Tab-separated table of C-alpha atoms and ligand atoms in Angstrom:
chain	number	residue	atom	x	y	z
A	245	UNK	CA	16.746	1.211	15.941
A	246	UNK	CA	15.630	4.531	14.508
A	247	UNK	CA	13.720	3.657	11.689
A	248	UNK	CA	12.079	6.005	8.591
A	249	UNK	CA	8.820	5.776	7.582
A	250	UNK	CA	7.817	7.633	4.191
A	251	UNK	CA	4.428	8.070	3.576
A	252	UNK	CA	3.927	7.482	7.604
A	253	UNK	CA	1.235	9.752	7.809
A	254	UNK	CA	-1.281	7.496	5.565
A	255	UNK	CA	-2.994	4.625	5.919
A	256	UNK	CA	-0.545	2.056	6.001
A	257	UNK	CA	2.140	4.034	7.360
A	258	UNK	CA	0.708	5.194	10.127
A	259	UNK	CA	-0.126	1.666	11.640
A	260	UNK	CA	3.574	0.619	10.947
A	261	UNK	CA	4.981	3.422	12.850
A	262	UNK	CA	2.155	2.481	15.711
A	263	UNK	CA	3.918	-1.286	15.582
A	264	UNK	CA	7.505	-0.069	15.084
A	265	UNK	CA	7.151	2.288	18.149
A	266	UNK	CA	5.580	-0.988	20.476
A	267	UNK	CA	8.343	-3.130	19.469
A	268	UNK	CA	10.652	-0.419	21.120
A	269	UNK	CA	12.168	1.315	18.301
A	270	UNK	CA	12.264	5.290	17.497
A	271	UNK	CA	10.282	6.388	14.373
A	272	UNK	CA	10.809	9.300	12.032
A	273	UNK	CA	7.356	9.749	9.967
A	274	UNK	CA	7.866	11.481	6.359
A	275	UNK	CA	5.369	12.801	4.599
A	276	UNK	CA	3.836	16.305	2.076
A	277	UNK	CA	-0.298	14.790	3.520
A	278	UNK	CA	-0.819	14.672	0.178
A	279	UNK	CA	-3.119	11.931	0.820
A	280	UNK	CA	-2.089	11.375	4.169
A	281	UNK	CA	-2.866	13.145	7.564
A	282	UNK	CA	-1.777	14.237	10.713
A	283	UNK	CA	-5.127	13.138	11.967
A	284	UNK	CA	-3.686	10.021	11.443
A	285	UNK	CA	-0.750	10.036	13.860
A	286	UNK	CA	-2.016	12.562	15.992
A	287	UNK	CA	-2.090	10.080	19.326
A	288	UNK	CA	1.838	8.997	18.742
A	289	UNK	CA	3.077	12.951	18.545
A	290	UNK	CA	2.964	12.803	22.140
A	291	UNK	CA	5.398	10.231	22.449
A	292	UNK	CA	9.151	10.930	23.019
A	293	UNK	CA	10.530	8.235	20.075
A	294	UNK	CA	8.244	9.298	17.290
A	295	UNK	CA	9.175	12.502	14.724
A	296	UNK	CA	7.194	13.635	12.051
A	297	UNK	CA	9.205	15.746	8.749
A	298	UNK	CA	6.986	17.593	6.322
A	299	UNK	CA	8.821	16.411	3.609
A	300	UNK	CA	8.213	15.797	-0.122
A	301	UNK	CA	10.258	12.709	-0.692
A	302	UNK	CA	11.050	14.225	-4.460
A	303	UNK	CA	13.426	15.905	-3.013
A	304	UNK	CA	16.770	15.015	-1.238
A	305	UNK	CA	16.647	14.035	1.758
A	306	UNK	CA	19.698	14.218	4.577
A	307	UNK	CA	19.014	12.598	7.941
A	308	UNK	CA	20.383	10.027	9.949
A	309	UNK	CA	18.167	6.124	10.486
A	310	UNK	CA	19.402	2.161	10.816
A	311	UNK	CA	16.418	1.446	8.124
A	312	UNK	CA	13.802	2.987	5.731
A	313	UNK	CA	10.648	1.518	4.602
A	314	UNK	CA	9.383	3.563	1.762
A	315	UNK	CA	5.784	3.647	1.407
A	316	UNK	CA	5.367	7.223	-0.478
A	317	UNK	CA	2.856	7.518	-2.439
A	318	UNK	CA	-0.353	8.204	-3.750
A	319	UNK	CA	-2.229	4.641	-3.829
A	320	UNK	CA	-6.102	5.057	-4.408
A	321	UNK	CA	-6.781	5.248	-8.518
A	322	UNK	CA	-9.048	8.405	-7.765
A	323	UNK	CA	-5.977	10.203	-5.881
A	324	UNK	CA	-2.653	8.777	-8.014
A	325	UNK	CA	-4.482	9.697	-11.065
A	326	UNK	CA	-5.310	13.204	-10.180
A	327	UNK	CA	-1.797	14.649	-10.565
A	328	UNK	CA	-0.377	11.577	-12.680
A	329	UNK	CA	3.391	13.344	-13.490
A	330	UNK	CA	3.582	14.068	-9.741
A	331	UNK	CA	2.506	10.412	-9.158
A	332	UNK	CA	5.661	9.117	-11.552
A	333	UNK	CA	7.658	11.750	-9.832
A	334	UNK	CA	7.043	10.378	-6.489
A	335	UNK	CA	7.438	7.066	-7.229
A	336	UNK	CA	10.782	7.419	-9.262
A	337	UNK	CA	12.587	10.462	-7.819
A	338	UNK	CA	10.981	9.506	-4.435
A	339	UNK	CA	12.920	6.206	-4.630
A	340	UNK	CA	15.913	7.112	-5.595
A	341	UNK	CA	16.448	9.779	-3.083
A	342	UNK	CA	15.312	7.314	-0.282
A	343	UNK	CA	17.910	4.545	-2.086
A	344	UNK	CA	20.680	7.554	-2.299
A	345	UNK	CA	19.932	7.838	1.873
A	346	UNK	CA	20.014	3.571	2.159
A	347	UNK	CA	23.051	3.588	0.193
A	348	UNK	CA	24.997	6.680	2.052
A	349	UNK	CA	23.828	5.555	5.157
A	350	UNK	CA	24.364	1.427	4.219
A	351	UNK	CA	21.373	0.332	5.590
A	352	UNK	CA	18.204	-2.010	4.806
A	353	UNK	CA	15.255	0.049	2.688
A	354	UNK	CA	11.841	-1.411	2.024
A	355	UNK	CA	9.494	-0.792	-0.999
A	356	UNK	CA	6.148	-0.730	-0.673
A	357	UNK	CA	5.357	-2.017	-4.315
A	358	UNK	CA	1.850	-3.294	-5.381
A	359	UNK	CA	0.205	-5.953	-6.902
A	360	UNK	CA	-0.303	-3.215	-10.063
A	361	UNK	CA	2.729	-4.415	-11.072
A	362	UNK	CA	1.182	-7.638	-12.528
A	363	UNK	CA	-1.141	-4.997	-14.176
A	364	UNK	CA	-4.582	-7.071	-15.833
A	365	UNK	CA	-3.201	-10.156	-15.518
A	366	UNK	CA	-3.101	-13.227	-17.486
A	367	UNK	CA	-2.063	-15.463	-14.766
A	368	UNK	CA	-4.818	-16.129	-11.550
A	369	UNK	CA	-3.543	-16.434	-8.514
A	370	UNK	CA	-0.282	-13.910	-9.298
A	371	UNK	CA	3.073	-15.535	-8.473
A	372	UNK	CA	5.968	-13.458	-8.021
A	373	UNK	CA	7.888	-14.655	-11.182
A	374	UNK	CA	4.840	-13.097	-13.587
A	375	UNK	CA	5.716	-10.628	-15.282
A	376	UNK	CA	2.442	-8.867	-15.675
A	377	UNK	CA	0.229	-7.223	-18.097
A	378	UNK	CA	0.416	-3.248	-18.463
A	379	UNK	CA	-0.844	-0.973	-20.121
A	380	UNK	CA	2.388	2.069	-20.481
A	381	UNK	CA	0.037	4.652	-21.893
A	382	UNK	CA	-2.593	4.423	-19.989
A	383	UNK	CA	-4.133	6.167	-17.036
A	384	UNK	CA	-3.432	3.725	-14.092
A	385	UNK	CA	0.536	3.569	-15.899
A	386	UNK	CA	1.567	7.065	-13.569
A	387	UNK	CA	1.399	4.421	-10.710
A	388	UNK	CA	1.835	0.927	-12.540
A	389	UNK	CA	4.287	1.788	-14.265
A	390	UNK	CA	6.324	3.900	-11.738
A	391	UNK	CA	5.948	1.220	-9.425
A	392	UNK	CA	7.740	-0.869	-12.063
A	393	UNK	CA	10.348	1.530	-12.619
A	394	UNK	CA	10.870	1.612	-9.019
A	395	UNK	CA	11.355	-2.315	-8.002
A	396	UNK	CA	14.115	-1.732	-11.014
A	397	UNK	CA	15.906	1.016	-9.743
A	398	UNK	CA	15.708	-1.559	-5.892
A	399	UNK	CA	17.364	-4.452	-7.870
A	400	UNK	CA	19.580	-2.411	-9.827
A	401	UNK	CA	21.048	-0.712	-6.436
A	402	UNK	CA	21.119	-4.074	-4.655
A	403	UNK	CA	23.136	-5.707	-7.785
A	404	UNK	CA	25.537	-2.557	-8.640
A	405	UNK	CA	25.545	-1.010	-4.847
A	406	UNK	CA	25.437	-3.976	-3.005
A	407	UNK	CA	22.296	-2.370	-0.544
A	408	UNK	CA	20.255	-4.495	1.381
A	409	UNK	CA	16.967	-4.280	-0.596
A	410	UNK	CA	13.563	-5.754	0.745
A	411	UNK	CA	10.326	-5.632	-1.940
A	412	UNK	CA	6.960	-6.187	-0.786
A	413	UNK	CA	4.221	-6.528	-3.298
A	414	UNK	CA	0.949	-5.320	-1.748
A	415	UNK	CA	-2.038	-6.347	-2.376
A	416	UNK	CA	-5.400	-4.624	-1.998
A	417	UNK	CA	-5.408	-3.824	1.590
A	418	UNK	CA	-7.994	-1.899	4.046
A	419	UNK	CA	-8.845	-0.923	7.820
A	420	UNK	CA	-9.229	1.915	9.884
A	421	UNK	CA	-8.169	5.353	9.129
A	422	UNK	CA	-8.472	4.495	5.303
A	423	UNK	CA	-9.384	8.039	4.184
A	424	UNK	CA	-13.907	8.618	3.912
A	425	UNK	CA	-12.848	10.176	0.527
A	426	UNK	CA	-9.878	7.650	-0.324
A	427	UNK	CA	-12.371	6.072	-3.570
A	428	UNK	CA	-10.971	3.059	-2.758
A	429	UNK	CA	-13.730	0.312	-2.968
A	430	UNK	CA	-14.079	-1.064	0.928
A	431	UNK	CA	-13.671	2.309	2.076
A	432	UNK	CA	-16.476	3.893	-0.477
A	433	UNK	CA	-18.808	1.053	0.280
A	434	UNK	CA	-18.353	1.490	4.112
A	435	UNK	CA	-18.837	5.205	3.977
A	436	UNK	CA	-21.601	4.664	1.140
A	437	UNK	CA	-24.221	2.339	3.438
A	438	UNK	CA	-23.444	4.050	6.485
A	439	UNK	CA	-24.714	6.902	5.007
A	440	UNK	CA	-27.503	5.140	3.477
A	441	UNK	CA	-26.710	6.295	-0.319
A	442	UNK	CA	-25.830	4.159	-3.075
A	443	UNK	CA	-22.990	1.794	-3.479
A	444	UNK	CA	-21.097	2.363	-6.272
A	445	UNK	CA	-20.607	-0.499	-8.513
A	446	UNK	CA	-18.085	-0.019	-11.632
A	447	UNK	CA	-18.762	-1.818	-14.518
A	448	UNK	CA	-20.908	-4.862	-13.493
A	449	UNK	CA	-19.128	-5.884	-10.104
A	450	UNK	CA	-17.743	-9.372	-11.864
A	451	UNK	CA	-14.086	-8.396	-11.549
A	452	UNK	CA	-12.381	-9.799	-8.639
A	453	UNK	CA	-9.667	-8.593	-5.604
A	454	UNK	CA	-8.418	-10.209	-2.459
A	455	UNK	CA	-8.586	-7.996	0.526
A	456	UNK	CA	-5.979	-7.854	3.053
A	457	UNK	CA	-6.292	-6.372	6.748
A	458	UNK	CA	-4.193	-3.780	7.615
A	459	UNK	CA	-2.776	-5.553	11.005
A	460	UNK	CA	-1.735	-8.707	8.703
A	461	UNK	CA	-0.191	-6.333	5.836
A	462	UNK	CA	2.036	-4.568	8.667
A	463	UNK	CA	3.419	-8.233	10.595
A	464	UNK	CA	4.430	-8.986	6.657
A	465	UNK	CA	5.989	-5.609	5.916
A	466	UNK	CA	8.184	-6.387	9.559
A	467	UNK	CA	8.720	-9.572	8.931
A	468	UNK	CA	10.298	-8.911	5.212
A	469	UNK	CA	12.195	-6.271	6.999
A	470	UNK	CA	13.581	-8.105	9.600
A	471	UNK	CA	13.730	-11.249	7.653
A	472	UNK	CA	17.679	-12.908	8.382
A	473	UNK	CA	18.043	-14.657	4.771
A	474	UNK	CA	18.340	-11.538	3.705
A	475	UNK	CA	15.369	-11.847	1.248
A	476	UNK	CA	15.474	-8.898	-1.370
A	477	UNK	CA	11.948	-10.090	-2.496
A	478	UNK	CA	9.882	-9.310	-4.916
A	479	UNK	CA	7.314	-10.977	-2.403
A	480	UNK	CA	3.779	-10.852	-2.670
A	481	UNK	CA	1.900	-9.315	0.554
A	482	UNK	CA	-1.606	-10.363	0.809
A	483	UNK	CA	-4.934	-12.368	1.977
A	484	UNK	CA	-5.944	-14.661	-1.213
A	485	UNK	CA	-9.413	-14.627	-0.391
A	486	UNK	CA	-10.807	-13.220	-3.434
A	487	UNK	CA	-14.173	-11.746	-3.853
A	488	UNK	CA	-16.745	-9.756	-6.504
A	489	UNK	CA	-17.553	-6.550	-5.630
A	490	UNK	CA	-20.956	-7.657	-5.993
A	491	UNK	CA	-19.992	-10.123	-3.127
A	492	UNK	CA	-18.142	-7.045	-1.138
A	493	UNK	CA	-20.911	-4.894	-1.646
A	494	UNK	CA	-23.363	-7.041	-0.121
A	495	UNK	CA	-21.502	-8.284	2.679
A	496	UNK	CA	-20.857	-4.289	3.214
A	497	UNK	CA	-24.527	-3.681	3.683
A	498	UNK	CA	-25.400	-6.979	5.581
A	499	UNK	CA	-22.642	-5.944	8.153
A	500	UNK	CA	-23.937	-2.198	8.326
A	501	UNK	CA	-27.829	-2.950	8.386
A	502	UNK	CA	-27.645	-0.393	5.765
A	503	UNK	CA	-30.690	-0.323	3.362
A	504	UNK	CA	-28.455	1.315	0.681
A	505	UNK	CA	-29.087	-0.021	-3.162
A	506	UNK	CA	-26.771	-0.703	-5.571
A	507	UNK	CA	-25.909	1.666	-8.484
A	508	UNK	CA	-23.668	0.963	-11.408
A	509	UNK	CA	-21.261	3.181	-12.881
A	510	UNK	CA	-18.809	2.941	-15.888
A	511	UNK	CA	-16.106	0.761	-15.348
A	512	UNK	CA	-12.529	2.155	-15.587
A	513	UNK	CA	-10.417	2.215	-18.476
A	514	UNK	CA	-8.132	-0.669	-17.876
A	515	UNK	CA	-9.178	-1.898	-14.498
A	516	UNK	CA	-8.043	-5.324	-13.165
A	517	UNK	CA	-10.627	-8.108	-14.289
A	518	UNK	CA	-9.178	-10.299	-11.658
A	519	UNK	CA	-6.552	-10.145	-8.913
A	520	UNK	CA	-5.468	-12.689	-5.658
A	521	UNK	CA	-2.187	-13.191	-4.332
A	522	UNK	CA	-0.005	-16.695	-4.393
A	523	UNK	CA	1.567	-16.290	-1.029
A	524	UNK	CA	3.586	-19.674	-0.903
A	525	UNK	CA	6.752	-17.487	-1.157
A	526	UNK	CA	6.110	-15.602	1.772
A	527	UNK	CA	4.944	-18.720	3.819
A	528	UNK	CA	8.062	-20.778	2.491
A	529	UNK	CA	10.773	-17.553	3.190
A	530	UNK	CA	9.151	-15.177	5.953
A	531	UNK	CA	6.613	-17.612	7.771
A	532	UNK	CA	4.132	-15.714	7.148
A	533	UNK	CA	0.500	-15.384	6.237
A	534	UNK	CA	-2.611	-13.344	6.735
A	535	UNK	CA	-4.962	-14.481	9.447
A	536	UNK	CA	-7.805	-11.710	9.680
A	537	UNK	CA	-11.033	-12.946	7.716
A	538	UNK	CA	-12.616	-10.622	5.458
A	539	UNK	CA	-15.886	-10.622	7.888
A	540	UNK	CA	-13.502	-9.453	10.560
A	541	UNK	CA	-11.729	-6.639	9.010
A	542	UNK	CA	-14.402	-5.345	8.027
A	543	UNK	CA	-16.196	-5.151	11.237
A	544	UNK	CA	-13.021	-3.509	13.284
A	545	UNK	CA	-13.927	-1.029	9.814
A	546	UNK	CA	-17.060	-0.200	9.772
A	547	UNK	CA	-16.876	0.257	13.739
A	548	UNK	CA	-14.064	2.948	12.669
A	549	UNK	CA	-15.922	4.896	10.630
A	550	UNK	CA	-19.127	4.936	12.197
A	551	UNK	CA	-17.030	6.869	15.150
A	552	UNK	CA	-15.539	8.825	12.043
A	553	UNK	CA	-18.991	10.253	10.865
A	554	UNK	CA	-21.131	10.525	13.706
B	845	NAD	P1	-2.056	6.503	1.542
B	845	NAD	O1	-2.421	7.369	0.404
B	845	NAD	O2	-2.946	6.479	2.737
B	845	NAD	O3	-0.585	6.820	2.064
B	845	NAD	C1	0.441	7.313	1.264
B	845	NAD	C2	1.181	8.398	2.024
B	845	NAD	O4	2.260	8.907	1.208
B	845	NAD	C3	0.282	9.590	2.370
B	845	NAD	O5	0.438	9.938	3.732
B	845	NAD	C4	0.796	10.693	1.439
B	845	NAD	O6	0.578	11.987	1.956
B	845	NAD	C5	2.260	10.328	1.317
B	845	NAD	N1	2.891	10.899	0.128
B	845	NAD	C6	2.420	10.909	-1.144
B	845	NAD	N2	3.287	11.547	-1.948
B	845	NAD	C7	4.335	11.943	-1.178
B	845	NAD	C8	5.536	12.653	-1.427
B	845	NAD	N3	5.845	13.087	-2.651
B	845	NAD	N4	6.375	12.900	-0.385
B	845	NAD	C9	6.068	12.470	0.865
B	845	NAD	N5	4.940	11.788	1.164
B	845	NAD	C10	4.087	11.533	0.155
B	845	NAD	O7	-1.903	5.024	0.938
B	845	NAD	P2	-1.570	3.640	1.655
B	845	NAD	O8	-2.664	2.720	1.340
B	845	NAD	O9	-1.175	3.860	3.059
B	845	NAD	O10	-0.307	3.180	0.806
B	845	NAD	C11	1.004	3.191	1.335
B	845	NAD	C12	1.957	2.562	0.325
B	845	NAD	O11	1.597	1.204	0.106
B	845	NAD	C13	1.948	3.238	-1.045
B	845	NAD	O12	3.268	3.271	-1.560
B	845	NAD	C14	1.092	2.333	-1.880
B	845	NAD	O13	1.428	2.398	-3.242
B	845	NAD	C15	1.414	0.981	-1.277
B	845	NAD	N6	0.335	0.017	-1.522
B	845	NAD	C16	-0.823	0.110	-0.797
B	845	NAD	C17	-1.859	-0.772	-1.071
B	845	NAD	C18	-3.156	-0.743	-0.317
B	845	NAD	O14	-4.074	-1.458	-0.691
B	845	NAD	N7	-3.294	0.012	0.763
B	845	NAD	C19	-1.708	-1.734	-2.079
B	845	NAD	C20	-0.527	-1.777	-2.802
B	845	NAD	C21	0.499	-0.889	-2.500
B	846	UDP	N1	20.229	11.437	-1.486
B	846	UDP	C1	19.478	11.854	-0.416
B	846	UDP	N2	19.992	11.696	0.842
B	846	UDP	C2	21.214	11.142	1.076
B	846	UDP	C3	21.959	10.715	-0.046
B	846	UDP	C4	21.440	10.862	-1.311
B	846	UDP	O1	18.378	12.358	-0.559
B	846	UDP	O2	21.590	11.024	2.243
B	846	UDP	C5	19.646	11.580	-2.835
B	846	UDP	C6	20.399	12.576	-3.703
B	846	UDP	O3	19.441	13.448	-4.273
B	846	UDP	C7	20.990	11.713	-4.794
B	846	UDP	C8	20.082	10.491	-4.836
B	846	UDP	O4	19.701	10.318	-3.483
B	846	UDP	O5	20.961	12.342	-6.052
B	846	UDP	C9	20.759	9.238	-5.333
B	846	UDP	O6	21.931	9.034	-4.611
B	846	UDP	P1	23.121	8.207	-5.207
B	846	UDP	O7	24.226	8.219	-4.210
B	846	UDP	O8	22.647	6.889	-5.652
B	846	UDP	O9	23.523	8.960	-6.529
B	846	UDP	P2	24.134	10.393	-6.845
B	846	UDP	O10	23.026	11.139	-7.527
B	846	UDP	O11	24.545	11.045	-5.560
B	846	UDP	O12	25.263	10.076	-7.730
B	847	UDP	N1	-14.792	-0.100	-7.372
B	847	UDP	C1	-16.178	-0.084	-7.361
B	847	UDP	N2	-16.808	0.933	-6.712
B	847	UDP	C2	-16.140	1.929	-6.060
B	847	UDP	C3	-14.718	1.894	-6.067
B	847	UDP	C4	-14.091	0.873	-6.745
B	847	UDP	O1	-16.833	-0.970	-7.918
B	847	UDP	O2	-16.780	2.812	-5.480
B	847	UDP	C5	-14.097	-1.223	-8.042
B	847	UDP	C6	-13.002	-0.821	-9.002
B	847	UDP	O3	-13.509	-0.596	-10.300
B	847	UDP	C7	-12.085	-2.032	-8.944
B	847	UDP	C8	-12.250	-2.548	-7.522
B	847	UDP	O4	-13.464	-1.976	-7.034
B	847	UDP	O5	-12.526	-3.029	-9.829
B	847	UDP	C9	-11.097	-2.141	-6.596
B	847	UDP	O6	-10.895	-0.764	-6.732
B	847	UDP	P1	-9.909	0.070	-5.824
B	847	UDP	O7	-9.953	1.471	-6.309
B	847	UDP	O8	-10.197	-0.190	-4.401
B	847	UDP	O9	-8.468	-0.570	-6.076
B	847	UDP	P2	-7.695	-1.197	-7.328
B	847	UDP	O10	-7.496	-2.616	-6.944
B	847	UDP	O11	-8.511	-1.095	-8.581
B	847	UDP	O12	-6.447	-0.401	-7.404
């Protein structure tokens, strides 16, 4: 199959177009590097089945694939909230331009949606039927609430167009080639002790995420994909071991040797008190489930970006 990738020069995308190519199919990588790079890819542009478009996915977009997983976007706070209307923009024009292509083209699409769509929630572990808790106004809403918009416009193409939909809601995930300057929180810590400065606590390091490794996030994204119930989703994507950042930040500098301190910051406006996946529905449908420990991720991590700075 010839399969599209947008956003498959970041993090994410660029290990699913690693997998896609291994299981023998030709990949088309889309992507503006707005956060992504071609650092990222660089060792696949060598090989015959892989393509990479500069593309901004805002626009329209006429080419010819069997399937389309759609993972552009912006995804670390620091980065979607630097250009917020081109964040929305992305999110909603970007989607329906890539469900315009599924839709001429009649084939399965993929959205990469996010466990911000359960916003602060009310409801610990998140299952898929919760609705969530959102702020519309404020500033983590350019992605929240474009995410939102976006599983919408999937269901509403899947119940009035009849397209083969597939929604995967991610959870917090990490690994290599995570971005030094992402601001995400493993990949600041990581960067943080290895270069023996402060880690960066927000708020008091109480609140709570489950962290996912990118090898376990990619066999779920596949096996949603290729999933023969036909499973439109929403389905929750991620490891439910759930952790403080206090917790993270001191397993960071155990792991590194670092003898970093801890600093606290201001918290965010409306950042997530608590978050960790239910995953039953992705056991029960797709027979899935994460199996990389948090100690383990983050060891194949730090061992990437201790290559990446030295
Ligand atoms: P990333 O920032 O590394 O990758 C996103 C990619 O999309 C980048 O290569 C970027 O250049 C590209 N992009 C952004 N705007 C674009 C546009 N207008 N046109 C074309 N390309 C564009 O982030 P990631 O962690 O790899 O996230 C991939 C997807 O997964 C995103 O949709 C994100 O919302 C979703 N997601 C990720 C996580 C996570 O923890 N990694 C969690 C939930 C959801
Ligand atoms: N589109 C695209 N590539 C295609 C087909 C459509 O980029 O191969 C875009 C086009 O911009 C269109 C959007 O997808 O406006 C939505 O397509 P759809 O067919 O749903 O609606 P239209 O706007 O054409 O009525
Ligand atoms: N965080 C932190 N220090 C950092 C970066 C983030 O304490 O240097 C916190 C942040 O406030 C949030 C959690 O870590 O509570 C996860 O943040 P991240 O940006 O990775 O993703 P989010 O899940 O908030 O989208």
């Amino acid at each position: 199959m010839r399969i599209l990738i947008s956003g498959g020069a970041g993090f994410v995308g660029s290990h699913l177009a690693e997998r896609l190519l291994g299981h023998g199919h030709d990949v088309i990588a889309v992507d503006n590097y707005f956060t992504g790079s071609k650092r990222n890819i660089e060792h696949l542009l060598g090989n015959p089945r892989f393509e990479l478009i500069r593309h901004d996915v805002t626009f329209p977009l006429y080419v010819e694939v069997d399937a389309i997983y759609n993972l552009a976007s912006p995804a670390s706070p620091v980065h979607y909230q630097h250009d917020p209307v081109q964040t929305t923009k992305t999110n909603v024009m970007g989607a329906i331009n890539m469900l315009g292509l599924a839709k001429r083209l009649r084939v399965p699409i993929l959205q990469a949606s996010t466990s911000e769509v359960y916003g602060d929630p009310e409801v610990h572990p998140q299952p898929e039927e919760y609705w969530g808790k959102v702020n519309p106004i404020g500033p983590r809403a350019c992605y929240d609430e474009a995410k939102r918009v976006a599983e919408t416009l999937f269901f509403d193409y899947y119940r009035q167009h009849g397209l083969d939909i597939r929604v995967a809601r991610i959870f917090n995930t990490y690994g290599p080639r995570m971005a030094a300057d992402d601001g995400r929180v493993v990949s600041n810590f990581i960067v943080q002790a290895l270069r023996g400065g402060p880690l960066t606590i927000y708020g008091d390091g109480s609140q709570t995420r489950s962290f996912c490794y990118v090898d376990d996030l990619v066999s779920g994204l596949i096996a949603l994909m290729e999933n023969s119930s036909n499973e439109p989703g929403p389905v929750n994507l991620g490891n439910p071991g759930e952790f403080t950042m206090l917790e993270l930040a001191s397993l960071v500098v155990e792991m590194t040797g670092s003898s970093s301190v801890l600093e606290h910051r201001d918290l965010p406006a409306d950042d997530p008190k608590q978050r960790q996946p239910n995953i039953e529905k992705a056991k029960k449908v797709l027979g899935w489930e994460p199996k990389v420990a948090l100690r383990e991720g983050l060891s194949t991590t730090i061992s990437y970006f201790q290559s990446q700075l030295a």
